[in-house]
Amino acid sequence: QVQLVESGGGLVQPGGSLRLSCSAPGISVRINTMGWYRQAPGKQRELVARISSSRISSDIRIDYVNSVKGRFTISRDNAKNTLYLQMNNLEPDDTAVYYCNFIDAPLDWGQGTQVTVSS
């Protein structure tokens, strides 16, 4: 069973930045549509960013939830088989546990990585 591994979270002040990483040993992040999700205390898990597969086309589609547009950037390093989420200008409402997963055939959720934005 492939296990998703997220890392890169931490405590940051408002306006700060973090870069999250996600690895999925044994499964290509390039040929699968993948997403970053987050779950804040007392709230449902939400999809915040996704990047389409490049299996068929080199035209990549990237989507963001409105609340993170212009601040977050999803990307992947095919050579490292790693998915990233660059988060800039972080706000207290971004505080959550962040997870990655495959969109079309989700795996069991990993441990996630905690992001706390607080002064």
CSV table of C-alpha atoms in Angstrom, one decimal, residues 2-10 19-25 34-39 45 81-85 87 96-102 106-115:
chain,number,residue,atom,x,y,z
A,2,VAL,CA,1.5,3.3,-1.1
A,3,GLN,CA,1.6,5.8,1.7
A,4,LEU,CA,1.4,9.5,1.0
A,5,VAL,CA,3.9,11.6,3.0
A,6,GLU,CA,3.5,15.3,3.5
A,7,SER,CA,6.1,17.6,5.1
A,8,GLY,CA,7.1,21.2,5.4
A,9,GLY,CA,4.5,22.6,7.7
A,10,GLY,CA,5.2,24.7,10.8
A,19,ARG,CA,6.6,25.2,1.1
A,20,LEU,CA,4.9,21.9,1.5
A,21,SER,CA,6.1,18.7,-0.1
A,22,CYS,CA,4.3,15.5,-0.9
A,23,SER,CA,5.9,12.2,-1.9
A,24,ALA,CA,4.1,9.1,-3.1
A,25,PRO,CA,6.7,6.3,-3.5
A,34,MET,CA,-3.2,15.5,-7.8
A,35,GLY,CA,-4.4,17.9,-5.2
A,36,TRP,CA,-3.6,19.6,-1.9
A,37,TYR,CA,-6.3,19.6,0.7
A,38,ARG,CA,-6.6,21.1,4.1
A,39,GLN,CA,-8.7,20.5,7.2
A,45,ARG,CA,-11.5,18.8,4.5
A,81,ASN,CA,8.4,12.5,-8.0
A,82,THR,CA,7.3,15.2,-5.6
A,83,LEU,CA,4.3,17.5,-5.4
A,84,TYR,CA,4.7,21.0,-3.8
A,85,LEU,CA,2.6,23.7,-2.5
A,87,MET,CA,2.2,29.2,0.3
A,96,ALA,CA,-5.0,23.6,9.1
A,97,VAL,CA,-3.6,20.2,8.5
A,98,TYR,CA,-2.6,20.0,4.9
A,99,TYR,CA,-2.8,16.7,2.9
A,100,CYS,CA,-2.0,15.7,-0.6
A,101,ASN,CA,-3.8,13.0,-2.6
A,102,PHE,CA,-4.7,11.7,-6.0
A,106,PRO,CA,-7.5,8.7,-3.9
A,107,LEU,CA,-5.4,6.7,-1.5
A,108,ASP,CA,-5.8,6.4,2.2
A,109,TRP,CA,-5.0,9.8,3.7
A,110,GLY,CA,-1.5,10.4,5.0
A,111,GLN,CA,-0.6,12.0,8.3
A,112,GLY,CA,-0.7,15.4,6.8
A,113,THR,CA,1.4,18.4,7.9
A,114,GLN,CA,0.3,21.0,10.3
A,115,VAL,CA,0.4,24.6,9.3
